[in-house]
Coordinates of C-alpha atoms in Angstrom, one line a residue:
X1 CA 8.6 75.3 1.3
X2 CA 4.8 75.0 1.6
X3 CA 3.1 71.8 0.7
X4 CA -0.2 71.8 -1.4
X5 CA -2.6 70.1 0.9
X6 CA -5.6 70.7 -1.4
X7 CA -3.9 68.7 -4.2
X8 CA -3.2 65.8 -1.9
X9 CA -6.5 65.7 -0.1
X10 CA -8.5 64.5 -3.1
X11 CA -6.0 61.7 -3.7
X12 CA -6.2 60.6 0.1
X13 CA -10.0 60.4 -0.2
X14 CA -9.9 58.4 -3.3
X15 CA -7.5 56.1 -1.8
X16 CA -9.6 55.7 1.4
X17 CA -12.8 55.1 -0.6
X18 CA -11.0 52.5 -2.8
X19 CA -9.7 50.6 0.3
X20 CA -13.2 50.6 1.8
X21 CA -14.7 49.3 -1.7
X22 CA -11.9 46.6 -1.7
X23 CA -12.7 45.5 1.9
X24 CA -16.4 45.3 1.2
X25 CA -15.9 43.3 -1.9
X26 CA -13.7 40.9 0.0
X27 CA -16.4 40.4 2.8
X28 CA -19.0 39.9 0.2
X29 CA -16.9 37.3 -1.7
X30 CA -16.2 35.5 1.6
X31 CA -19.9 35.4 2.5
X32 CA -20.9 34.1 -0.9
X33 CA -18.2 31.5 -0.7
X34 CA -19.5 30.3 2.8
X35 CA -23.1 30.1 1.6
X36 CA -22.0 28.1 -1.6
X37 CA -20.1 25.9 0.5
X38 CA -22.8 25.1 2.9
X39 CA -24.7 23.4 0.0
X40 CA -21.6 22.1 -1.8
X41 CA -19.3 19.6 0.0
X42 CA -15.7 19.4 -0.9
X43 CA -12.4 18.7 0.6
X44 CA -9.0 19.6 -0.8
X45 CA -5.8 17.5 0.1
X46 CA -2.6 19.2 -0.8
X47 CA -0.1 16.5 0.4
X48 CA 2.0 14.7 -2.3
X49 CA 0.8 11.3 -1.6
X50 CA -2.8 12.3 -1.0
X51 CA -2.8 10.9 2.4
X52 CA -6.0 12.5 3.6
X53 CA -7.9 11.5 0.5
X54 CA -10.3 8.4 1.3
X55 CA -10.6 6.0 -1.6
X56 CA -14.1 5.9 -3.3
X57 CA -14.8 2.5 -1.7
X58 CA -14.2 3.9 1.8
X59 CA -16.2 6.9 1.1
X60 CA -19.3 4.7 -0.2
X61 CA -19.0 2.5 2.8
X62 CA -19.2 5.4 5.5
X63 CA -21.9 7.1 3.5
X64 CA -24.1 4.0 3.6
X65 CA -24.0 3.5 7.4
X66 CA -27.4 3.5 8.8
X67 CA -26.3 3.6 12.6
X68 CA -23.6 4.8 14.6
X69 CA -20.1 3.1 14.6
X70 CA -18.5 3.9 17.9
X71 CA -14.7 3.6 18.2
X72 CA -13.0 3.4 21.7
X73 CA -9.4 4.0 21.0
X74 CA -6.8 3.2 23.4
X75 CA -4.1 5.5 22.2
X76 CA -4.3 8.3 24.8
X77 CA -1.4 8.9 27.3
X78 CA 2.2 10.2 27.6
X79 CA 3.7 8.5 24.5
X80 CA 7.1 8.7 23.0
X81 CA 6.9 10.9 19.6
X82 CA 6.2 8.0 17.3
X83 CA 3.3 6.6 19.0
X84 CA 2.0 10.5 19.2
X85 CA 2.1 10.2 15.4
X86 CA 0.0 7.0 15.2
X87 CA -2.5 8.5 17.8
X88 CA -2.9 11.7 15.9
X89 CA -2.9 10.0 12.6
X90 CA -5.8 7.9 13.8
X91 CA -7.7 10.7 15.0
X92 CA -7.3 12.5 11.8
X93 CA -8.4 9.3 9.7
X94 CA -11.6 9.1 11.9
X95 CA -12.4 12.8 11.5
X96 CA -11.9 12.5 7.7
X97 CA -14.3 9.4 7.6
X98 CA -16.9 11.2 9.9
X99 CA -16.9 13.9 7.4
X100 CA -18.5 11.7 5.0
X101 CA -20.6 9.5 7.4
X102 CA -23.3 12.0 8.2
X103 CA -22.6 11.7 11.8
X104 CA -22.6 7.9 12.0
X105 CA -19.0 7.7 13.0
X106 CA -18.0 8.6 16.6
X107 CA -15.0 8.1 18.9
X108 CA -13.3 8.8 22.0
X109 CA -9.6 8.3 23.0
X110 CA -8.9 6.5 26.3
X111 CA -5.9 6.2 28.5
X112 CA -6.0 2.5 29.8
X113 CA -3.2 3.3 32.3
X114 CA -4.9 6.0 34.5
X115 CA -5.7 3.6 37.3
X116 CA -3.6 4.5 40.5
X117 CA -4.1 0.9 42.0
X118 CA -2.1 -1.8 40.4
X119 CA -4.8 -4.6 40.9
X120 CA -7.3 -2.3 39.2
X121 CA -4.9 -1.6 36.6
X122 CA -4.2 -5.3 35.9
X123 CA -8.0 -5.8 35.8
X124 CA -8.5 -3.2 33.1
X125 CA -5.5 -4.7 31.1
X126 CA -7.1 -8.3 31.3
X127 CA -10.4 -7.0 30.0
X128 CA -8.9 -5.5 27.0
X129 CA -6.8 -8.6 26.2
X130 CA -10.0 -10.7 26.6
X131 CA -11.8 -8.4 24.0
X132 CA -9.0 -9.0 21.6
X133 CA -6.6 -6.2 21.9
X134 CA -2.8 -7.2 22.2
X135 CA -0.5 -4.9 24.5
X136 CA 2.8 -3.8 23.4
X137 CA 5.7 -3.3 25.7
X138 CA 7.0 -0.2 24.3
X139 CA 10.8 0.4 24.4
X140 CA 12.0 3.6 22.8
X141 CA 15.6 5.1 23.0
X142 CA 16.0 8.8 23.2
X143 CA 18.9 10.9 23.9
X144 CA 18.3 10.8 27.6
X145 CA 17.9 6.9 27.7
X146 CA 15.4 4.3 27.2
X147 CA 11.7 4.7 28.2
X148 CA 9.3 1.6 28.8
X149 CA 5.5 1.7 28.7
X150 CA 2.7 -0.8 28.2
X151 CA 0.5 0.5 25.5
X152 CA -2.7 -1.1 23.7
X153 CA -2.3 0.2 20.3
X154 CA -5.7 -0.5 19.1
X155 CA -9.6 0.2 19.5
X156 CA -12.8 -1.6 20.3
X157 CA -15.3 -0.7 17.6
X158 CA -19.1 -1.2 18.4
X159 CA -21.9 -1.3 15.9
X160 CA -25.4 -2.1 17.1
X161 CA -25.1 -5.2 19.4
X162 CA -21.7 -6.3 17.9
X163 CA -18.1 -5.6 19.0
X164 CA -14.9 -6.0 17.3
X165 CA -11.3 -5.5 18.2
X166 CA -9.1 -3.3 15.7
X167 CA -5.3 -3.3 15.9
X168 CA -3.7 -0.2 14.7
X169 CA -0.1 -1.2 15.2
X170 CA 1.4 -3.4 12.3
X171 CA 4.8 -4.9 13.6
X172 CA 6.9 -6.6 10.8
X173 CA 10.0 -8.7 11.5
X174 CA 12.3 -6.8 9.0
X175 CA 11.1 -3.2 9.8
X176 CA 12.6 -0.8 12.3
X177 CA 10.2 0.8 14.9
X178 CA 10.0 4.0 12.7
X179 CA 9.1 1.8 9.7
X180 CA 6.6 -0.2 11.7
X181 CA 4.7 3.1 12.7
X182 CA 4.7 4.4 9.1
X183 CA 3.3 1.2 7.8
X184 CA 0.8 1.2 10.5
X185 CA -0.2 4.9 9.6
X186 CA -0.5 4.1 5.9
X187 CA -2.8 1.1 6.7
X188 CA -5.1 3.1 8.8
X189 CA -7.8 3.5 6.1
X190 CA -7.8 -0.1 5.3
X191 CA -7.9 -1.5 8.8
X192 CA -10.7 0.9 10.0
X193 CA -12.7 0.6 6.9
X194 CA -12.2 -3.1 6.8
X195 CA -13.5 -3.3 10.4
X196 CA -16.5 -1.4 9.6
X197 CA -17.4 -3.3 6.4
X198 CA -17.1 -6.6 8.4
X199 CA -19.5 -5.1 11.3
X200 CA -22.1 -3.9 8.8
X201 CA -22.3 -6.8 6.4
X202 CA -25.8 -8.0 6.5
X203 CA -25.6 -11.3 4.4
X204 CA -22.4 -13.3 5.3
X205 CA -20.8 -14.9 2.1
X206 CA -20.7 -18.8 2.4
X207 CA -17.3 -20.7 2.2
X208 CA -16.4 -24.3 2.8
X209 CA -13.5 -26.2 4.0
X210 CA -13.4 -29.3 2.2
X211 CA -13.2 -32.5 4.5
X212 CA -12.4 -35.1 2.0
X213 CA -8.9 -36.7 1.3
X214 CA -7.3 -36.0 4.3
X215 CA -7.5 -32.4 4.6
X216 CA -6.8 -30.6 7.8
X217 CA -9.3 -31.4 10.6
X218 CA -11.4 -28.7 12.4
X219 CA -9.0 -28.3 15.3
X220 CA -5.9 -27.8 13.0
X221 CA -7.7 -25.0 11.4
X222 CA -9.6 -23.6 14.4
X223 CA -8.0 -20.3 14.6
X224 CA -8.5 -19.1 11.1
X225 CA -12.1 -20.6 11.2
X226 CA -12.9 -18.6 14.2
X227 CA -11.4 -15.3 12.6
X228 CA -13.6 -15.9 9.5
X229 CA -16.6 -16.9 11.4
X230 CA -17.4 -13.4 12.4
X231 CA -17.7 -12.2 8.9
X232 CA -18.3 -15.4 6.7
X233 CA -20.8 -18.3 7.0
X234 CA -18.1 -20.9 7.3
X235 CA -18.9 -24.7 6.9
X236 CA -17.1 -27.9 6.5
X237 CA -18.2 -30.0 3.5
X238 CA -17.7 -33.4 2.0
X239 CA -18.1 -33.9 -1.8
X240 CA -18.9 -37.6 -1.7
X241 CA -19.0 -37.5 -5.5
X242 CA -22.4 -35.5 -5.5
X243 CA -22.4 -33.2 -8.5
X244 CA -24.3 -30.2 -6.7
X245 CA -22.3 -30.6 -3.4
X246 CA -20.5 -27.2 -3.7
X247 CA -23.5 -25.2 -4.9
X248 CA -24.0 -22.1 -3.1
X249 CA -20.4 -21.5 -1.8
X250 CA -18.5 -18.5 -2.7
X251 CA -15.0 -19.8 -2.0
X252 CA -13.8 -23.3 -1.1
X253 CA -10.5 -24.1 0.9
X254 CA -8.7 -27.2 0.3
X255 CA -6.2 -27.3 3.1
X256 CA -3.3 -29.9 2.8
X257 CA -5.0 -33.0 1.4
X258 CA -2.7 -36.0 1.9
X259 CA -4.3 -38.5 -0.5
X260 CA -5.0 -39.0 -4.2
X261 CA -8.1 -37.1 -5.3
X262 CA -10.9 -39.1 -7.2
X263 CA -11.7 -38.3 -10.8
X264 CA -15.5 -37.9 -9.9
X265 CA -14.4 -35.2 -7.2
X266 CA -12.0 -33.6 -9.5
X267 CA -14.8 -33.0 -11.8
X268 CA -17.0 -31.6 -9.2
X269 CA -14.3 -29.1 -8.4
X270 CA -13.6 -28.4 -12.0
X271 CA -17.3 -27.6 -12.8
X272 CA -17.6 -25.5 -9.6
X273 CA -14.7 -23.4 -11.1
X274 CA -16.2 -23.4 -14.6
X275 CA -19.3 -21.7 -13.0
X276 CA -17.5 -19.0 -11.3
X277 CA -16.4 -20.5 -8.0
X278 CA -13.2 -19.6 -6.1
X279 CA -10.7 -22.0 -4.7
X280 CA -8.0 -21.6 -2.1
X281 CA -5.6 -24.4 -2.8
X282 CA -3.1 -25.2 0.0
X283 CA -1.3 -28.1 -1.2
X284 CA 2.2 -29.7 -0.1
X285 CA 4.3 -30.9 -2.8
X286 CA 6.4 -33.2 -0.6
X287 CA 5.1 -35.5 2.5
X288 CA 7.5 -35.1 5.5
X289 CA 6.9 -33.7 9.3
X290 CA 8.9 -32.6 12.1
X291 CA 7.4 -35.7 13.9
X292 CA 9.7 -37.7 11.9
X293 CA 12.8 -36.1 13.2
X294 CA 12.0 -36.5 16.9
X295 CA 13.2 -40.2 16.9
X296 CA 16.0 -39.9 14.3
X297 CA 18.3 -37.1 13.0
X298 CA 17.1 -38.0 9.5
X299 CA 14.0 -38.7 7.5
X300 CA 13.0 -39.0 3.7
X301 CA 10.6 -36.6 2.0
X302 CA 8.7 -38.1 -0.9
X303 CA 6.4 -36.6 -3.6
X304 CA 2.8 -36.6 -2.2
X305 CA 0.9 -37.9 -5.3
X306 CA -2.5 -36.1 -4.8
X307 CA -3.7 -36.6 -8.7
X308 CA -4.0 -32.8 -9.0
X309 CA -1.1 -32.2 -11.2
X310 CA -3.1 -32.3 -14.6
X311 CA -5.9 -30.3 -13.2
X312 CA -3.6 -27.4 -11.9
X313 CA -1.4 -27.5 -15.1
X314 CA -4.6 -26.9 -17.1
X315 CA -5.4 -23.9 -15.0
X316 CA -1.9 -22.6 -15.3
X317 CA 0.5 -23.7 -12.5
X318 CA 2.5 -26.7 -11.3
X319 CA 3.3 -27.6 -7.8
X320 CA 6.8 -29.0 -8.0
X321 CA 7.8 -32.2 -6.0
X322 CA 10.7 -30.4 -4.4
X323 CA 11.5 -28.6 -1.0
X324 CA 12.7 -24.9 -0.7
X325 CA 15.7 -24.4 1.5
X326 CA 16.1 -20.8 2.5
X327 CA 18.9 -19.0 4.7
X328 CA 16.1 -16.7 5.9
X329 CA 14.1 -19.2 7.8
X330 CA 12.6 -19.4 11.1
X331 CA 14.6 -20.9 14.2
X332 CA 14.0 -24.2 15.9
X333 CA 15.7 -25.3 19.1
X334 CA 18.8 -27.7 18.4
X335 CA 21.0 -29.3 20.9
X336 CA 24.4 -27.8 20.4
X337 CA 26.2 -29.2 23.3
X338 CA 26.1 -30.7 26.9
X339 CA 26.7 -29.2 30.3
X340 CA 26.9 -31.7 33.4
X341 CA 25.1 -34.2 31.2
X342 CA 22.4 -31.9 30.4
X343 CA 21.7 -30.8 26.8
X344 CA 22.3 -27.2 25.8
X345 CA 19.8 -26.0 23.2
X346 CA 20.3 -23.1 20.8
X347 CA 17.8 -21.5 18.3
X348 CA 19.2 -21.9 15.0
X349 CA 17.5 -21.3 11.5
X350 CA 15.7 -24.3 10.1
X351 CA 16.4 -23.9 6.3
X352 CA 13.3 -26.1 5.5
X353 CA 11.1 -23.4 7.3
X354 CA 11.2 -20.3 5.0
X355 CA 10.3 -17.0 5.8
X356 CA 8.2 -16.1 2.7
X357 CA 8.1 -12.6 1.6
X358 CA 5.7 -10.8 -0.7
X359 CA 6.3 -11.4 -4.4
X360 CA 4.6 -8.3 -5.7
X361 CA 2.8 -5.2 -4.6
X362 CA -0.6 -6.8 -4.7
X363 CA -3.1 -5.6 -1.9
X364 CA -3.2 -9.2 -0.6
X365 CA 0.3 -9.3 0.6
X366 CA 1.3 -5.6 0.8
X367 CA 2.8 -4.6 4.1
X368 CA 2.3 -8.1 5.6
X369 CA 4.8 -9.5 8.2
X370 CA 7.0 -12.4 7.0
X371 CA 4.9 -15.8 6.2
X372 CA 6.2 -18.8 8.0
X373 CA 6.4 -21.9 5.9
X374 CA 7.1 -25.3 6.8
X375 CA 8.6 -28.0 4.0
X376 CA 7.4 -25.7 1.3
X377 CA 7.7 -26.6 -2.3
X378 CA 8.0 -24.2 -5.4
X379 CA 5.6 -23.5 -8.0
X380 CA 6.0 -22.9 -11.7
X381 CA 3.6 -20.9 -13.8
X382 CA 2.6 -22.7 -17.0
X383 CA 0.1 -23.3 -19.7
X384 CA -2.8 -20.8 -20.5
X385 CA -1.4 -17.4 -21.3
X386 CA -4.8 -15.8 -21.1
X387 CA -4.9 -16.2 -17.5
X388 CA -3.5 -13.3 -15.4
X389 CA -0.9 -14.7 -12.8
X390 CA 0.3 -12.5 -9.9
X391 CA 3.0 -14.0 -7.6
X392 CA 2.1 -13.4 -4.0
X393 CA 4.8 -15.2 -2.1
X394 CA 8.4 -16.1 -2.8
X395 CA 11.5 -17.3 -1.0
X396 CA 14.4 -14.9 -0.2
X397 CA 17.1 -14.3 -2.5
X398 CA 19.3 -16.9 -0.5
X399 CA 17.3 -20.1 -1.5
X400 CA 17.6 -23.4 -3.4
X401 CA 15.5 -26.2 -4.1
X402 CA 16.0 -29.9 -3.8
X403 CA 14.0 -32.5 -5.8
X404 CA 12.2 -35.5 -4.6
X405 CA 13.4 -37.7 -2.9
X406 CA 14.9 -35.5 -0.2
X407 CA 16.9 -36.7 2.6
X408 CA 16.0 -34.3 5.5
X409 CA 18.7 -34.0 8.0
X410 CA 18.6 -31.9 11.3
X411 CA 22.5 -31.8 11.2
X412 CA 22.3 -29.3 8.1
X413 CA 22.1 -26.4 10.6
X414 CA 25.3 -27.3 12.5
X415 CA 27.6 -26.6 9.4
X416 CA 28.2 -23.3 7.9
X417 CA 25.9 -23.0 4.7
X418 CA 27.8 -22.8 1.3
X419 CA 26.2 -19.6 -0.1
X420 CA 27.1 -20.8 -3.8
X421 CA 24.5 -23.5 -3.4
X422 CA 21.8 -21.0 -2.4
X423 CA 21.6 -19.9 -6.1
X424 CA 17.8 -20.1 -6.8
X425 CA 16.4 -16.7 -5.6
X426 CA 12.8 -16.0 -5.1
X427 CA 11.2 -19.3 -5.7
X428 CA 7.5 -19.0 -6.1
X429 CA 5.5 -20.3 -3.2
X430 CA 1.8 -18.7 -3.8
X431 CA 0.3 -17.3 -6.9
X432 CA -3.2 -15.6 -7.9
X433 CA -4.8 -16.6 -11.0
X434 CA -7.5 -14.6 -12.6
X435 CA -9.5 -15.0 -15.9
X436 CA -11.4 -17.6 -17.8
X437 CA -10.2 -21.1 -17.1
X438 CA -10.4 -24.2 -19.4
X439 CA -11.8 -27.3 -18.0
X440 CA -9.4 -30.2 -17.4
X441 CA -12.0 -32.7 -18.8
X442 CA -12.4 -31.0 -22.1
X443 CA -12.5 -33.8 -24.8
X444 CA -12.4 -36.3 -21.9
X445 CA -16.0 -36.8 -21.4
X446 CA -18.0 -39.1 -23.7
X447 CA -20.8 -37.3 -25.7
X448 CA -23.6 -38.8 -23.6
X449 CA -22.1 -37.1 -20.4
X450 CA -21.0 -34.0 -22.0
X451 CA -24.2 -33.3 -23.4
X452 CA -26.5 -34.4 -20.4
X453 CA -28.8 -31.6 -19.3
X454 CA -28.3 -32.8 -15.5
X455 CA -24.6 -32.4 -15.7
X456 CA -24.6 -29.2 -17.6
X457 CA -20.9 -29.5 -18.6
X458 CA -18.9 -26.4 -19.2
X459 CA -15.7 -26.4 -21.1
X460 CA -14.9 -22.6 -20.3
X461 CA -15.4 -20.9 -17.0
X462 CA -16.8 -17.4 -16.5
X463 CA -14.4 -14.9 -15.2
X464 CA -13.1 -16.0 -11.8
X465 CA -10.0 -16.5 -9.6
X466 CA -8.1 -19.0 -7.6
X467 CA -5.2 -18.9 -5.4
X468 CA -2.5 -21.9 -5.1
X469 CA -0.2 -22.1 -2.1
X470 CA 2.5 -24.8 -1.9
X471 CA 2.4 -25.4 1.6
X472 CA -0.4 -26.7 3.6
X473 CA 1.1 -26.0 6.9
X474 CA 0.6 -22.1 6.4
X475 CA -3.0 -22.5 7.6
X476 CA -2.4 -25.0 10.5
X477 CA -2.4 -23.8 14.0
X478 CA -0.2 -25.7 16.6
X479 CA -1.3 -27.0 19.9
X480 CA 0.0 -26.8 23.5
X481 CA 0.7 -30.6 24.4
X482 CA 0.3 -29.8 28.1
X483 CA -3.2 -28.2 28.1
X484 CA -4.6 -29.2 24.7
X485 CA -5.2 -25.5 23.7
X486 CA -4.1 -24.1 20.6
X487 CA -1.5 -21.4 19.7
X488 CA -2.6 -18.5 17.5
X489 CA -2.0 -19.1 13.8
X490 CA 1.3 -17.8 12.9
X491 CA 2.7 -17.8 16.5
X492 CA 6.1 -19.3 17.0
X493 CA 6.4 -20.5 20.5
X494 CA 10.3 -20.6 20.3
X495 CA 10.7 -16.8 19.3
X496 CA 7.2 -15.5 20.4
X497 CA 7.1 -14.0 17.0
X498 CA 3.7 -13.7 15.4
X499 CA 4.1 -14.2 11.5
X500 CA 1.9 -12.9 9.1
X501 CA 0.1 -16.3 8.2
X502 CA -3.4 -15.4 9.3
X503 CA -3.6 -11.8 8.0
X504 CA -2.3 -13.5 4.5
X505 CA -5.1 -16.0 4.5
X506 CA -7.9 -13.6 5.7
X507 CA -6.7 -11.2 2.7
X508 CA -7.0 -14.3 0.5
X509 CA -10.5 -15.2 1.5
X510 CA -11.5 -11.5 1.3
X511 CA -10.0 -11.1 -2.2
X512 CA -11.5 -14.3 -3.5
X513 CA -15.0 -13.7 -2.0
X514 CA -15.3 -10.3 -3.9
X515 CA -14.5 -8.2 -0.9
X516 CA -11.5 -6.8 -2.6
X517 CA -12.4 -3.3 -3.1
X518 CA -10.9 -2.3 0.3
X519 CA -7.9 -4.2 -0.3
X520 CA -6.8 -1.8 -2.9
X521 CA -6.5 0.9 -0.2
X522 CA -3.4 -0.9 0.8
X523 CA -1.4 0.1 -2.2
X524 CA -1.4 3.8 -0.7
X525 CA 2.1 4.6 0.5
X526 CA 3.4 7.5 2.5
X527 CA 7.0 8.6 2.3
X528 CA 8.9 7.9 5.7
X529 CA 10.7 11.3 6.1
X530 CA 12.8 10.8 9.2
X531 CA 15.7 12.7 10.8
X532 CA 19.1 11.0 10.7
X533 CA 19.9 10.6 14.4
X534 CA 23.7 10.3 14.0
X535 CA 23.8 13.4 11.7
X536 CA 21.7 15.3 13.9
X537 CA 23.8 14.7 16.9
X538 CA 26.9 15.5 15.0
X539 CA 25.5 18.8 13.6
X540 CA 23.3 19.8 16.7
X541 CA 25.4 22.8 17.7
X542 CA 25.7 24.0 14.1
X543 CA 22.0 24.1 13.6
X544 CA 21.3 25.5 17.1
X545 CA 23.6 28.4 16.0
X546 CA 22.0 28.8 12.7
X547 CA 18.4 28.8 14.0
X548 CA 19.2 31.2 17.0
X549 CA 22.0 33.6 16.0
X550 CA 21.3 34.0 12.1
X551 CA 17.5 35.5 12.8
X552 CA 18.9 37.9 15.1
X553 CA 21.7 38.9 12.7
X554 CA 19.0 39.3 9.9
X555 CA 16.9 41.6 12.0
X556 CA 19.8 43.8 13.1
X557 CA 21.0 43.9 9.4
X558 CA 17.5 44.7 8.2
X559 CA 17.3 47.6 10.9
X560 CA 20.7 49.0 9.8
X561 CA 19.5 49.2 6.1
X562 CA 16.3 50.5 6.8
X563 CA 17.8 53.4 9.0
X564 CA 20.4 54.1 6.4
X565 CA 17.7 54.4 3.7
X566 CA 15.6 56.7 5.9
X567 CA 18.5 58.9 6.6
X568 CA 19.3 59.3 2.9
X569 CA 15.6 59.8 2.0
X570 CA 15.0 62.7 4.5
X571 CA 18.3 64.1 4.5
X572 CA 17.8 65.6 1.1

């Protein structure tokens, strides 16, 4: 049989011509798309959680940079897989920000452990610690054993003549190492953007620590003041019954007053709020301290009586004269026996030191470590329903309250707790209130004062906010008795655990001062997709066979089927 080549030739030529036209059209479209894309900037994020999409606040922040922000990231080296994820995610986040920053974000990754001489290596570590980076003694268990490595999961950020440390690893007491890494990754945008914001802020906001009525002195709030001072103009202020004493301050902090407020100063605070001022109240509901238990195994806790109950009630909360006892508590050393006439001490949970946990997903408390309280009281939300109230901190589900007066005994930790008594879960310890507040002095001033132009009395506030925390000790840093130096805020010298007190308070100030746009970034969550180690070990052989033998069998089967098809086609 002779094939008709003349008939097939035109068809082949037509197909060839069609293929050339298609190729040229494709190339033309690609060139046009590239030309258009050079003028129109856009990025596509195809991940479920939009993990590579920056928030509008972050984009605006980096677009407005007028000089280079330089990151020295100390996350280079031979790391376990989890830290490689953190390193790679940090690089990706910086690249994403750099795409919007017009070249004003630059970075380098540095391995701080490259020195061969141990003395030189220790000197590098010392310099990094002095700059504010905290080392992590990394221990990660694998199939072949446990690996140990000192790493500095952070960066030093430079802008103009300023330098700021940036911590990239967020450890929390209740999280596994994998969860800590995941929390750190989902917080990268906030932490990096917040550092940039603080470095580039030109006019610092003024905040004041009120000094009247026995509030914590400068030494006891030294650590939080130092942390705030780099980004805010922090002052200490006495009201002294002067009407305009709080003018010009965006936020005032009232930290653990121990005496009764005068009505005139209450009026000054009230009118400060009515004019849009923000207040961070850190108030004890009861008076007691650990010092009272040094000489005796028991002490009494009594209601404090600071004369603020009516004012806070008017605003929408009540700090109760009680104490929260929580089985989820920070430990203290207790003498549990004697050996050779020497006391034996054990760390036992002190139920009066509750480890407070976030009461909502609000950005102020999202992904924070536990907050250490000391003789914390409970809060009730009351009064004005027009005020938006957001619970920030609560006790755990195994908690209870004791009303004033309370006999505080050290012996409570020696006995097994009765779980039936801990039946008041999630007692409120901190609440955010936002809206238009009503003055506590409404209908209380004589007309001659209410109408006086120099007083300018306001019955209702403009939209504003305040945060009430029922524990003044949350903001207090402790001291070393031997040297007189201070411990970092939130540091527990018995367990070497750093609780989230400082970050919580910094977030409160940021939010109240109006720097809250970036805090919303903390609501972004990434799903933790981890392998089940036990299951992977049990099914290792099965999956190895599936991944090696099955593809080979599939290729062999495909070859056999194709050979049979060809044989049948051409045999005819």
